[in-house]
XYZ file of N, CA and C in Angstrom:
846
model
N -8.197 -2.362 -27.300
C -8.686 -2.178 -25.933
C -7.725 -3.012 -24.817
N -7.420 -2.223 -23.661
C -6.529 -2.766 -22.816
C -7.194 -3.828 -21.745
N -6.475 -4.963 -21.614
C -7.176 -5.837 -20.634
C -6.671 -5.135 -19.122
N -8.071 -5.560 -18.538
C -8.253 -4.760 -17.305
C -7.629 -5.762 -16.350
N -6.845 -5.177 -15.430
C -6.031 -5.778 -14.122
C -7.068 -5.608 -12.948
N -7.392 -6.754 -12.431
C -8.551 -6.751 -11.643
C -7.889 -6.973 -10.120
N -8.029 -6.138 -9.516
C -7.236 -6.025 -8.067
C -7.991 -6.845 -7.086
N -9.485 -6.790 -7.543
C -10.591 -7.720 -6.420
C -9.991 -8.964 -6.527
N -9.948 -9.439 -7.898
C -9.680 -11.186 -7.967
C -8.439 -11.288 -7.623
N -7.376 -10.633 -7.601
C -5.722 -10.835 -7.331
C -5.951 -10.616 -5.800
N -6.631 -9.689 -5.199
C -6.280 -9.521 -3.859
C -6.930 -10.854 -3.133
N -8.197 -11.145 -3.671
C -8.782 -12.614 -3.125
C -8.005 -13.687 -3.204
N -7.400 -13.622 -4.180
C -6.210 -15.091 -4.384
C -5.233 -14.984 -3.339
N -4.872 -13.768 -2.822
C -3.728 -13.583 -1.763
C -4.149 -13.569 -0.586
N -5.589 -13.029 -0.396
C -6.157 -13.304 0.874
C -6.721 -14.813 1.307
N -6.655 -15.584 0.459
C -7.349 -17.036 0.317
C -5.884 -17.895 0.765
N -4.995 -17.540 0.285
C -3.544 -18.198 0.359
C -3.252 -17.996 2.025
N -3.279 -16.691 2.252
C -3.038 -16.195 3.860
C -3.883 -16.920 4.808
N -5.217 -17.015 4.249
C -6.269 -17.714 5.261
C -5.821 -19.151 5.396
N -5.183 -19.870 4.306
C -4.627 -21.337 4.434
C -3.578 -21.327 5.512
N -2.810 -20.315 5.337
C -1.517 -20.371 5.925
C -1.739 -19.938 7.572
N -2.834 -19.083 7.987
C -3.080 -18.649 9.161
C -3.789 -19.805 9.677
N -4.509 -20.466 9.153
C -5.196 -22.011 9.837
C -4.264 -22.955 9.891
N -3.236 -23.087 9.125
C -1.986 -23.982 9.443
C -1.034 -23.520 10.822
N -0.792 -22.112 11.069
C -0.279 -21.648 12.139
C -1.112 -21.847 13.378
N -2.380 -21.888 13.183
C -3.448 -21.729 14.347
C -3.472 -23.283 14.871
N -3.283 -24.192 14.102
C -3.023 -25.677 14.244
C -1.710 -25.935 15.223
N -0.775 -25.283 14.854
C 0.336 -25.192 15.417
C 0.188 -24.550 17.007
N -0.719 -24.019 17.222
C -0.987 -23.068 18.367
C -0.526 -21.554 18.303
N -0.421 -21.090 17.031
C -0.397 -19.673 17.060
C -1.431 -18.653 16.652
N -1.591 -17.834 17.335
C -2.900 -17.104 17.007
C -2.041 -15.486 16.625
N -2.323 -15.028 15.461
C -2.204 -13.722 14.939
C -2.964 -12.603 15.316
N -2.114 -11.924 15.786
C -2.893 -10.641 16.524
C -2.299 -9.166 15.676
N -3.427 -8.137 15.405
C -2.933 -6.941 14.877
C -3.783 -5.837 15.481
N -3.193 -5.006 15.907
C -3.703 -3.496 16.601
C -3.719 -2.630 15.675
N -5.253 -2.159 15.303
C -5.380 -0.949 14.492
C -5.795 0.236 15.520
N -5.014 1.451 15.186
C -5.421 2.530 15.824
C -5.832 3.677 14.899
N -7.048 4.274 15.505
C -7.506 5.467 14.911
C -7.585 6.560 15.587
N -7.256 7.803 15.625
C -7.341 8.752 16.284
C -8.290 9.802 15.620
N -9.533 10.077 16.281
C -10.363 10.952 15.487
C -11.198 10.350 14.794
N -12.305 10.728 14.213
C -13.145 9.885 13.394
C -13.412 10.749 11.799
N -12.209 10.854 11.210
C -12.381 11.352 9.772
C -12.917 10.193 8.822
N -13.921 10.627 8.246
C -14.808 9.630 7.621
C -13.940 8.419 6.651
N -12.966 8.740 5.684
C -12.238 8.176 5.050
C -11.245 7.284 5.644
N -10.923 7.715 6.821
C -10.188 6.751 7.680
C -10.818 5.575 8.393
N -12.147 5.991 8.793
C -13.140 4.926 9.077
C -13.590 3.783 8.267
N -13.571 4.139 6.839
C -13.895 3.375 5.937
C -12.731 2.429 5.667
N -11.435 2.790 5.651
C -10.317 1.968 5.709
C -10.175 1.229 6.673
N -10.210 1.752 7.916
C -10.265 0.922 9.078
C -11.155 -0.245 9.276
N -12.386 0.172 9.005
C -13.641 -0.902 8.796
C -13.084 -2.064 7.736
N -12.583 -1.675 6.668
C -12.001 -2.632 5.509
C -10.929 -3.623 6.197
N -10.193 -2.919 6.724
C -8.730 -3.754 7.471
C -9.267 -4.831 8.538
N -10.326 -4.236 9.004
C -10.960 -5.054 10.256
C -11.568 -6.444 9.701
N -12.211 -6.079 8.615
C -12.906 -7.254 7.773
C -12.115 -8.358 7.351
N -11.176 -7.683 6.596
C -9.781 -8.465 6.346
C -9.295 -9.363 7.026
N -9.042 -8.841 8.063
C -8.324 -9.697 9.418
C -9.440 -10.935 9.719
N -10.677 -10.483 9.899
C -11.663 -11.536 10.187
C -11.655 -12.570 9.042
N -11.598 -12.331 7.861
C -11.726 -13.249 6.989
C -10.672 -13.950 6.841
N -9.273 -13.387 7.064
C -8.192 -14.383 6.981
C -8.133 -15.354 8.432
N -8.488 -14.516 9.317
C -8.245 -15.527 10.739
C -7.427 -14.614 11.467
N -7.261 -13.403 11.237
C -6.227 -12.787 12.213
C -7.289 -11.811 12.965
N -6.579 -12.131 14.602
C -7.400 -11.393 15.787
C -7.154 -9.765 15.595
N -7.993 -9.064 15.220
C -7.659 -7.659 15.430
C -8.201 -7.027 16.766
N -7.515 -6.041 17.162
C -7.670 -5.145 18.382
C -7.787 -3.753 17.912
N -9.173 -3.169 18.188
C -9.307 -1.985 17.563
C -9.371 -1.043 18.705
N -8.588 0.107 18.585
C -8.465 1.230 19.350
C -8.660 2.625 18.746
N -10.234 3.000 19.156
C -10.815 4.043 18.318
C -10.508 5.375 19.423
N -9.551 6.069 19.233
C -9.132 7.509 20.163
C -9.883 8.401 19.840
N -10.174 9.240 20.648
C -10.845 10.697 20.326
C -9.987 11.727 19.645
N -10.540 12.637 18.944
C -9.999 13.409 18.278
C -8.780 14.154 18.973
N -9.231 14.626 20.541
C -8.216 15.545 21.243
C -7.057 14.460 21.836
N -6.866 13.169 21.725
C -5.681 12.547 22.130
C -4.448 12.985 22.143
N -3.812 13.269 23.294
C -2.556 13.881 23.064
C -1.523 12.717 22.322
N -0.395 13.479 21.883
C 0.661 12.510 21.319
C 1.497 11.484 22.439
N 1.294 12.129 23.639
C 1.735 11.419 24.691
C 0.892 10.126 25.022
N -0.628 10.337 25.065
C -1.255 9.044 25.347
C -1.183 8.163 24.138
N -1.072 8.673 22.646
C -0.763 7.565 21.722
C 0.369 7.180 21.684
N 1.625 7.543 22.132
C 2.983 6.956 22.319
C 2.786 5.932 23.139
N 2.096 6.254 24.355
C 2.021 5.270 25.424
C 1.204 3.829 25.228
N 0.450 4.393 24.527
C -0.507 3.039 23.810
C 0.458 2.099 22.922
N 1.179 2.973 22.014
C 2.140 2.144 20.881
C 3.127 1.428 21.818
N 3.747 2.230 22.812
C 4.776 1.212 23.525
C 4.189 0.051 24.291
N 3.028 0.039 24.713
C 2.364 -0.910 25.544
C 2.171 -2.226 24.480
N 1.648 -1.674 23.103
C 1.498 -2.634 22.165
C 2.823 -3.259 21.810
N 4.033 -2.539 21.430
C 5.225 -3.131 21.319
C 6.044 -3.982 22.223
N 5.346 -4.213 23.456
C 5.642 -4.943 24.345
C 4.869 -6.166 24.373
N 3.653 -6.187 23.682
C 2.826 -7.218 24.028
C 2.878 -8.083 22.873
N 3.389 -9.420 23.601
C 3.731 -10.579 22.409
C 2.558 -11.249 21.529
N 1.175 -10.696 22.179
C 0.204 -11.382 21.375
C -0.048 -10.401 20.297
N 0.580 -9.381 19.946
C 0.415 -8.311 18.921
C 1.414 -8.496 17.987
N 1.479 -8.982 16.869
C 2.436 -8.953 15.855
C 2.374 -7.822 14.928
N 1.238 -7.001 14.720
C 1.418 -5.955 13.541
C 0.695 -4.692 14.474
N 1.148 -3.468 14.164
C 0.686 -2.134 14.644
C 0.511 -1.507 13.638
N -0.864 -0.880 13.539
C -1.179 0.014 12.414
C -1.678 1.305 12.944
N -1.236 2.479 12.887
C -1.720 3.705 13.126
C -2.532 4.490 11.897
N -3.666 4.502 11.760
C -4.429 4.995 10.217
C -3.919 6.444 10.315
N -3.223 6.679 9.077
C -3.149 8.172 8.867
C -3.980 8.818 8.010
N -4.282 10.214 8.071
C -3.505 10.910 8.616
C -3.726 11.287 10.237
N -3.103 11.517 11.188
C -3.353 11.937 12.277
C -3.851 13.251 12.690
N -4.505 13.614 13.949
C -4.735 15.189 14.178
C -3.427 15.853 14.566
N -3.747 17.129 14.146
C -2.645 17.863 14.097
C -1.713 18.379 15.171
N -2.110 17.888 16.596
C -1.311 18.061 17.678
C -0.487 16.827 17.887
N -0.738 15.837 16.838
C 0.297 14.647 16.871
C 1.243 14.721 15.575
N 2.739 14.414 16.006
C 3.622 14.330 14.737
C 3.548 13.190 14.144
N 3.129 13.276 12.956
C 3.264 11.857 12.392
C 4.551 10.908 12.188
N 5.838 11.711 12.051
C 6.973 11.054 12.009
C 7.334 10.676 13.018
N 6.975 11.332 14.419
C 7.314 10.663 15.630
C 6.525 9.441 15.892
N 5.271 9.177 15.527
C 4.406 8.061 15.838
C 4.695 6.856 14.932
N 5.337 7.321 13.688
C 5.927 6.165 12.659
C 6.959 5.344 13.648
N 8.162 6.368 13.989
C 9.375 5.929 14.535
C 9.102 4.872 15.871
N 7.716 5.290 16.540
C 7.783 4.735 17.608
C 7.267 3.226 17.474
N 6.848 2.941 16.408
C 6.277 1.548 16.312
C 7.434 0.740 15.947
N 7.754 -0.610 16.516
C 8.735 -1.392 16.555
C 9.020 -1.740 14.987
N 9.911 -1.784 14.557
C 10.414 -2.086 13.313
C 9.860 -3.870 13.114
N 9.724 -4.530 14.076
C 9.440 -5.873 13.835
C 7.833 -6.054 13.777
N 7.062 -4.961 14.121
C 5.626 -4.677 14.047
C 5.153 -3.857 13.169
N 6.123 -3.122 12.337
C 5.546 -2.003 11.254
C 5.083 -2.726 10.115
N 3.867 -3.125 10.319
C 3.181 -3.611 9.032
C 2.855 -2.744 7.835
N 2.865 -1.694 7.954
C 2.512 -0.627 7.241
C 3.960 -0.182 6.469
N 5.091 -0.822 6.654
C 6.366 -0.405 6.156
C 6.787 0.880 5.913
N 6.394 2.031 7.206
C 6.799 3.138 6.851
C 8.061 3.349 8.078
N 8.405 2.549 8.630
C 9.626 2.995 9.634
C 10.891 2.984 9.043
N 11.596 3.947 9.181
C 12.962 4.605 8.824
C 13.724 3.155 8.639
N 13.581 2.375 9.518
C 14.335 1.219 9.159
C 13.803 -0.066 8.455
N 12.589 -0.178 8.070
C 12.049 -0.691 7.091
C 12.658 -0.195 5.486
N 12.347 0.967 5.560
C 12.640 1.772 4.379
C 14.019 1.582 4.009
N 14.952 1.927 5.033
C 16.386 1.449 4.790
C 16.632 0.295 4.300
N 15.983 -0.975 5.021
C 16.003 -2.202 4.495
C 15.814 -2.419 2.936
N 14.901 -2.005 2.538
C 14.604 -1.878 1.134
C 15.547 -1.413 0.211
N 16.018 -0.232 0.789
C 17.017 0.419 -0.386
C 18.472 -0.272 -0.243
N 18.716 -0.979 0.745
C 19.769 -1.711 0.274
C 19.537 -3.182 0.400
N 18.328 -3.749 0.030
C 17.820 -5.004 -0.418
C 17.938 -5.981 0.775
N 17.760 -5.608 2.097
C 17.748 -6.322 3.178
C 16.114 -6.673 3.481
N 16.021 -7.833 4.154
C 14.745 -8.236 4.880
C 13.980 -7.176 5.634
N 12.746 -7.055 5.225
C 11.997 -5.955 6.227
C 10.628 -5.718 5.599
N 9.844 -5.076 6.054
C 8.421 -4.841 5.898
C 8.654 -4.007 4.554
N 7.644 -4.212 3.394
C 7.461 -2.963 2.379
C 6.328 -2.503 2.241
N 6.364 -0.963 2.171
C 5.001 -0.270 2.180
C 3.729 -1.359 1.209
N 2.622 -1.267 1.697
C 1.643 -2.099 1.277
C 1.253 -1.906 -0.360
N 1.105 -0.471 -0.774
C 0.748 -0.449 -1.989
C 1.615 -0.686 -2.962
N 2.813 -0.249 -3.006
C 4.028 -0.879 -3.981
C 4.166 -2.090 -3.936
N 3.958 -2.825 -2.714
C 4.245 -4.149 -2.811
C 2.984 -4.969 -3.610
N 1.766 -4.274 -3.322
C 0.798 -4.825 -3.849
C 0.564 -4.482 -5.394
N 1.173 -3.395 -5.986
C 1.460 -3.257 -7.312
C 2.432 -4.505 -8.053
N 3.423 -4.808 -7.362
C 4.530 -5.732 -7.908
C 3.507 -6.868 -8.051
N 2.774 -7.434 -7.175
C 1.964 -8.590 -7.189
C 1.060 -8.605 -8.319
N 0.333 -7.350 -8.193
C -0.815 -6.917 -9.640
C 0.039 -7.854 -10.959
N 1.235 -7.052 -11.101
C 2.024 -7.169 -12.287
C 2.421 -8.585 -12.343
N 2.898 -9.312 -11.343
C 3.322 -10.865 -11.404
C 2.277 -11.553 -11.463
N 1.342 -11.413 -10.958
C 0.019 -12.426 -11.065
C -0.788 -12.331 -12.161
N -0.747 -11.224 -13.165
C -0.988 -10.765 -14.233
C 0.011 -11.198 -15.612
N 0.865 -12.035 -15.071
C 1.871 -12.298 -16.052
C 2.657 -11.280 -16.755
N 2.847 -10.184 -16.038
C 3.642 -9.170 -16.674
C 5.290 -9.063 -16.514
N 5.731 -9.228 -17.617
C 7.253 -9.245 -17.144
C 7.818 -7.662 -16.541
N 8.678 -8.047 -15.379
C 9.186 -6.611 -15.213
C 10.800 -6.285 -15.697
N 11.350 -7.638 -15.547
C 12.818 -7.608 -15.987
C 13.019 -7.198 -17.405
N 14.054 -6.051 -17.436
C 14.588 -5.458 -18.413
C 13.652 -4.293 -19.209
N 12.330 -4.186 -18.380
C 11.372 -3.132 -18.892
C 11.783 -1.690 -18.421
N 11.431 -0.881 -19.143
C 11.412 0.627 -18.922
C 10.280 0.955 -18.113
N 10.567 1.533 -16.777
C 9.446 1.638 -15.847
C 9.509 3.075 -15.299
N 8.396 3.737 -15.783
C 8.583 5.249 -15.164
C 7.302 5.385 -13.825
N 7.992 6.174 -12.875
C 7.088 6.254 -11.783
C 6.844 7.735 -11.593
N 5.260 8.251 -11.713
C 4.964 9.526 -11.714
C 4.698 9.855 -10.290
N 5.527 10.701 -9.498
C 5.144 10.895 -8.379
C 6.546 10.242 -7.216
N 6.647 10.997 -6.074
C 8.060 10.674 -5.388
C 7.815 10.575 -3.837
N 6.515 10.388 -3.401
C 6.086 10.069 -2.163
C 6.927 8.967 -1.269
N 6.968 9.061 -0.113
C 7.698 8.112 0.729
C 6.847 6.847 0.905
N 5.478 7.080 0.667
C 4.615 5.802 1.020
C 4.433 4.903 -0.348
N 4.567 6.020 -1.779
C 4.240 5.013 -2.842
C 5.408 5.303 -3.824
N 5.815 6.405 -4.162
C 6.612 6.929 -5.266
C 8.232 6.104 -5.069
N 8.835 6.303 -4.041
C 10.084 6.065 -3.657
C 10.107 4.498 -3.612
N 9.419 4.166 -2.585
C 9.486 2.550 -2.618
C 9.072 1.741 -3.690
N 8.104 2.232 -4.511
C 7.814 1.585 -5.958
C 8.968 1.456 -7.070
N 9.579 2.798 -6.746
C 10.836 2.705 -7.655
C 11.798 1.466 -7.309
N 12.194 1.625 -6.038
C 13.235 0.594 -5.282
C 12.361 -0.708 -5.736
N 11.215 -1.057 -5.633
C 10.694 -2.421 -5.718
C 10.889 -2.840 -7.553
N 10.617 -2.062 -8.229
C 10.931 -2.009 -9.795
C 12.249 -2.501 -9.972
N 13.217 -1.772 -9.329
C 14.651 -1.750 -9.457
C 14.987 -3.340 -8.954
N 14.479 -3.735 -7.861
C 14.587 -5.227 -7.326
C 14.357 -6.008 -7.939
N 13.363 -5.716 -9.027
C 12.740 -6.559 -10.067
C 13.277 -6.873 -11.365
N 14.590 -5.963 -11.294
C 15.602 -5.926 -12.708
C 14.602 -4.980 -13.718
N 13.764 -4.126 -13.252
C 13.335 -2.886 -14.188
C 14.201 -1.918 -14.248
N 14.305 -1.221 -15.480
C 15.107 0.157 -15.350
C 14.149 1.367 -15.033
N 14.564 2.026 -14.148
C 13.596 2.828 -13.512
C 13.804 4.492 -13.670
N 12.613 4.985 -14.158
C 12.807 6.887 -13.675
C 11.733 7.044 -12.876
N 12.216 7.881 -12.043
C 11.033 8.499 -11.105
C 10.897 10.005 -11.418
N 9.804 10.355 -11.998
C 9.303 11.857 -12.406
C 8.491 12.436 -11.317
N 8.349 13.643 -11.675
C 7.395 14.591 -10.320
C 7.164 15.762 -11.079
N 6.440 16.902 -10.186
C 6.252 17.903 -10.570
C 7.156 18.827 -11.362
N 8.350 18.545 -10.997
C 9.516 19.446 -11.637
C 10.004 18.902 -12.809
N 9.621 17.720 -13.232
C 10.407 16.957 -14.288
C 10.141 17.758 -15.660
N 11.066 17.980 -16.413
C 10.934 18.650 -17.833
C 10.463 17.759 -18.683
N 9.644 17.964 -19.645
C 9.265 17.012 -20.698
C 8.638 15.946 -20.045
N 7.660 16.017 -19.227
C 6.968 14.792 -18.217
C 6.316 13.895 -19.380
N 5.830 14.499 -20.422
C 4.905 13.607 -21.300
C 5.969 12.653 -22.158
N 6.953 13.159 -22.319
C 7.952 12.443 -23.152
C 8.775 11.509 -22.597
N 8.995 11.750 -21.025
C 9.656 10.514 -20.425
C 8.419 9.450 -20.155
N 7.041 9.780 -19.890
C 5.951 8.926 -19.395
C 6.064 8.070 -20.858
N 6.105 8.794 -21.755
C 5.675 7.681 -23.421
C 6.777 6.774 -23.310
N 7.967 6.892 -22.604
C 9.167 5.724 -22.818
C 8.825 4.732 -22.127
N 7.915 4.600 -21.363
C 7.526 3.541 -20.364
C 6.951 2.344 -20.866
N 7.442 1.280 -20.655
C 6.642 -0.081 -20.775
C 5.841 -0.294 -19.471
N 6.169 0.085 -18.451
C 5.299 0.026 -17.229
C 5.047 1.422 -16.717
N 4.220 2.151 -16.615
C 3.902 3.213 -16.161
C 3.027 3.330 -15.048
N 3.344 3.859 -13.848
C 2.762 3.938 -12.300
C 2.584 5.352 -12.166
N 1.111 5.538 -12.246
C 0.857 6.887 -11.759
C 0.242 7.044 -10.545
N 1.042 7.795 -9.651
C 0.854 8.084 -8.146
C 1.126 9.752 -7.689
N 0.329 10.270 -8.505
C 0.974 12.099 -8.736
C -0.152 12.758 -7.883
N -1.543 11.898 -7.487
C -2.355 12.528 -6.808
C -3.364 14.001 -7.426
N -3.365 13.713 -8.743
C -4.107 14.615 -9.498
C -5.154 14.102 -10.526
N -6.554 14.525 -10.113
C -7.277 13.361 -10.711
C -7.290 13.679 -12.403
N -7.304 12.198 -13.098
C -7.370 12.085 -14.778
C -6.155 12.825 -15.382
N -4.912 13.113 -14.809
C -3.874 13.846 -15.360
C -3.177 13.339 -16.383
N -3.176 11.777 -16.037
C -2.337 10.796 -17.159
C -3.376 10.651 -18.234
N -3.410 11.215 -19.511
C -4.065 10.812 -20.452
C -3.593 10.173 -21.428
N -4.150 9.903 -22.434
C -3.211 9.046 -23.610
C -2.242 9.358 -24.328
N -2.287 10.799 -24.395
C -0.793 11.545 -24.857
C 0.579 11.129 -23.935
N 0.200 10.796 -22.791
C 1.336 10.308 -22.179
C 1.768 8.978 -22.128
N 1.199 8.341 -22.657
C 1.194 6.606 -22.723
C 1.751 5.920 -24.036
N 2.321 5.184 -24.017
C 3.142 4.613 -25.303
C 2.311 3.848 -25.706
N 1.936 3.261 -26.858
C 1.081 2.159 -27.549
C 1.646 1.027 -26.778
N 0.884 0.008 -26.371
C 1.202 -1.088 -25.770
C 1.638 -1.075 -24.250
N 1.798 0.041 -23.487
C 2.307 0.078 -22.289
C 1.214 -0.530 -21.250
N 1.838 -0.910 -20.223
C 0.933 -1.202 -18.984
C 0.593 -0.096 -17.997
N -0.433 0.187 -17.382
C -0.452 1.712 -16.602
C -1.053 1.174 -15.435
N -0.668 1.403 -14.440
C -1.113 1.252 -12.888
C -1.443 2.619 -12.463
N -2.671 2.524 -11.930
C -3.030 3.944 -11.384
C -3.276 4.027 -10.102
N -2.504 4.782 -9.406
C -2.591 4.495 -7.638
C -3.547 5.654 -7.257
N -4.023 6.625 -7.890
C -4.835 7.900 -7.371
C -6.080 7.203 -7.152
N -6.687 8.028 -5.965
C -8.132 7.880 -5.815
C -8.814 9.170 -5.591
N -9.878 9.573 -6.056
C -10.423 11.021 -6.070
C -11.779 10.890 -6.395
N -12.465 11.966 -6.053
C -13.882 11.929 -6.532
C -14.002 13.059 -7.515
N -14.676 12.777 -8.659
C -14.803 13.798 -9.701
C -16.053 14.746 -9.548
N -16.246 15.601 -10.432
C -17.517 16.553 -10.012
C -18.877 16.058 -9.774
N -18.891 14.601 -10.362
C -20.326 14.014 -10.594
C -20.200 13.062 -8.967
N -19.193 13.142 -8.148
C -18.928 12.314 -6.839
C -18.773 10.967 -7.227
N -18.022 10.629 -8.402
C -17.824 9.278 -8.808
C -16.182 9.471 -8.492
N -15.711 7.913 -8.158
C -14.425 7.607 -7.857
C -13.783 7.712 -9.232
N -12.397 8.396 -9.077
C -11.738 8.316 -10.619
C -10.188 8.181 -9.916
N -9.494 7.782 -10.678
C -7.783 7.910 -10.492
C -7.182 8.850 -11.265
N -5.898 9.040 -11.033
C -4.869 9.924 -11.586
C -4.724 9.628 -13.173
N -5.117 8.781 -13.722
C -5.409 8.296 -14.968
C -6.894 8.420 -15.708
N -6.924 9.086 -16.971
C -8.214 9.313 -17.638
C -8.403 8.059 -18.169
N -8.824 7.300 -17.613
C -9.187 5.727 -18.031
C -9.469 5.599 -19.501
N -10.634 6.253 -19.798
C -11.134 6.076 -21.078
C -10.574 6.352 -22.124
N -9.307 7.108 -22.143
C -8.838 7.697 -23.118
C -7.344 6.874 -23.112
N -7.023 6.335 -22.068
C -5.813 5.652 -21.864
C -6.100 4.069 -22.433
N -7.111 3.552 -21.939
C -7.622 2.166 -22.355
C -7.648 1.957 -23.599
N -7.697 2.990 -24.582
C -7.744 2.749 -25.970
C -5.835 2.255 -26.427
N -5.347 2.961 -25.556
C -3.653 2.645 -26.269
C -2.971 1.879 -25.126
N -3.302 1.490 -23.951
C -2.465 0.691 -23.109
C -2.747 -0.914 -23.302
N -1.532 -1.705 -23.215
C -2.160 -3.260 -23.181
C -2.346 -3.770 -22.049
N -2.695 -3.226 -20.914
C -3.132 -3.416 -19.511
C -3.273 -2.519 -18.721
N -4.179 -2.298 -18.045
C -4.460 -1.035 -17.067
C -5.349 -1.343 -15.787
N -5.098 -0.789 -14.649
C -5.970 -1.133 -13.543
C -6.999 -0.075 -13.427
N -8.257 -0.342 -13.000
C -9.332 0.512 -12.723
C -9.035 1.158 -11.637
N -10.275 2.186 -11.658
C -10.399 2.787 -9.964
C -11.869 3.106 -10.012
N -12.438 2.470 -9.088
C -11.926 1.483 -7.943
C -11.622 0.084 -8.542
N -11.252 -0.533 -7.612
C -10.926 -2.332 -8.257
C -9.590 -2.537 -8.680
N -8.756 -1.686 -8.476
C -7.574 -1.998 -8.882
C -6.479 -2.115 -8.028
N -5.647 -0.848 -7.572
C -4.741 -1.023 -6.470
C -5.430 -0.905 -5.325
N -6.412 -0.554 -4.920
C -7.002 -0.212 -3.690
C -7.154 -1.704 -2.778
N -7.620 -2.518 -3.665
C -7.956 -3.841 -2.642
C -6.331 -4.616 -2.307
N -5.342 -4.121 -3.052
C -4.177 -4.922 -3.005
C -3.426 -4.414 -1.768
N -3.881 -3.089 -1.425
C -3.026 -2.449 -0.314
C -3.174 -3.322 0.723
N -4.668 -3.435 0.953
C -5.188 -4.280 2.239
C -4.845 -5.927 2.463
N -4.765 -6.566 1.296
C -3.941 -7.774 0.897
C -2.818 -7.705 1.658
N -1.769 -6.939 1.241
C -0.393 -6.829 1.353
C -0.214 -6.221 3.048
N -0.969 -5.599 3.381
C -1.145 -5.353 4.924
C -1.176 -6.640 5.722
N -2.163 -7.457 5.309
C -2.349 -8.846 6.019
C -1.359 -9.754 5.740
N -0.761 -9.558 4.409
C 0.565 -10.521 4.188
C 1.466 -10.057 5.150
N 2.067 -8.647 5.498
C 3.010 -8.211 6.136
C 2.560 -8.929 7.734
N 1.401 -8.705 8.164
C 1.077 -9.281 9.562
C 1.076 -10.485 9.589
N 1.064 -11.778 8.789
C 1.165 -12.890 8.850
C 2.965 -13.208 8.854
N 3.774 -12.031 7.885
C 5.061 -12.373 8.212
C 5.735 -11.838 9.432
N 5.210 -11.276 9.974
C 5.558 -10.561 11.465
C 5.464 -11.662 12.223
N 4.281 -12.390 12.173
C 4.161 -13.599 13.288
C 5.024 -14.506 12.900
N 5.557 -14.865 11.692
C 6.460 -15.867 11.221
C 7.729 -15.476 11.923
N 8.130 -14.137 11.434
C 9.372 -13.854 11.984
C 9.584 -13.801 13.332
N 8.571 -13.562 14.090
C 8.561 -13.634 15.514
C 9.193 -14.738 15.991
N 8.766 -15.720 15.497
C 9.103 -17.055 15.944
C 10.593 -17.407 15.575
N 10.994 -16.766 14.595
C 12.683 -17.037 14.228
C 13.581 -16.628 15.196
């Protein structure tokens, strides 16, 4: 039976470390501020935004919330981002995705100052990661690295397979595993013999966006399996990209859904915001 990698416990460790750091910064007279922008009232987005605000409150980060109506124009959103870019009291800017169809996501991401890009989505942040320079890293992949390290799982020299090639998870995940000296293969929907490639993995990261696609037949005995997916099954219960029940029998360690990768994404967002404030002083 696989060891369960508990993202709730590890994310709380990170948040407690950040809370201490923020308290120290406050004693030096530094208040950290984050702006959270949500356009429209998508229910899932509202839950995420609420969780981010709660995390800010717990750590001691001042959060400014902008809940804009569904019909907000791109110009109005860009004007708000521009104002926040120039506001020295705001260290991190987060626009909750997806945005309504009249707004171009790419334009919005590029409008946020790379110094305040706590989501790690700006082309400058992504470029810095790809050439090994300092910059903000996309929160979900950064959280997965912390899950592995804090669970005592060695990445160096390991065969790592990432299923999925999205800009938010798959690609940065591969780069981060490479940075930790893993040997990395990225797979996707066009990969031939996907099962055989996955079965080579010592560390398998499933970010494919299909419920329970990765079952035990994809997993090598003793592999570590990280499940990035989040879906609702036919009974409206949360599940991931991994068929947990079957994979748990062969893996050495596995993340559950919920309670695995999810809490880490918010913890790393908070980490990026504190880093932004520290870098602001440099």
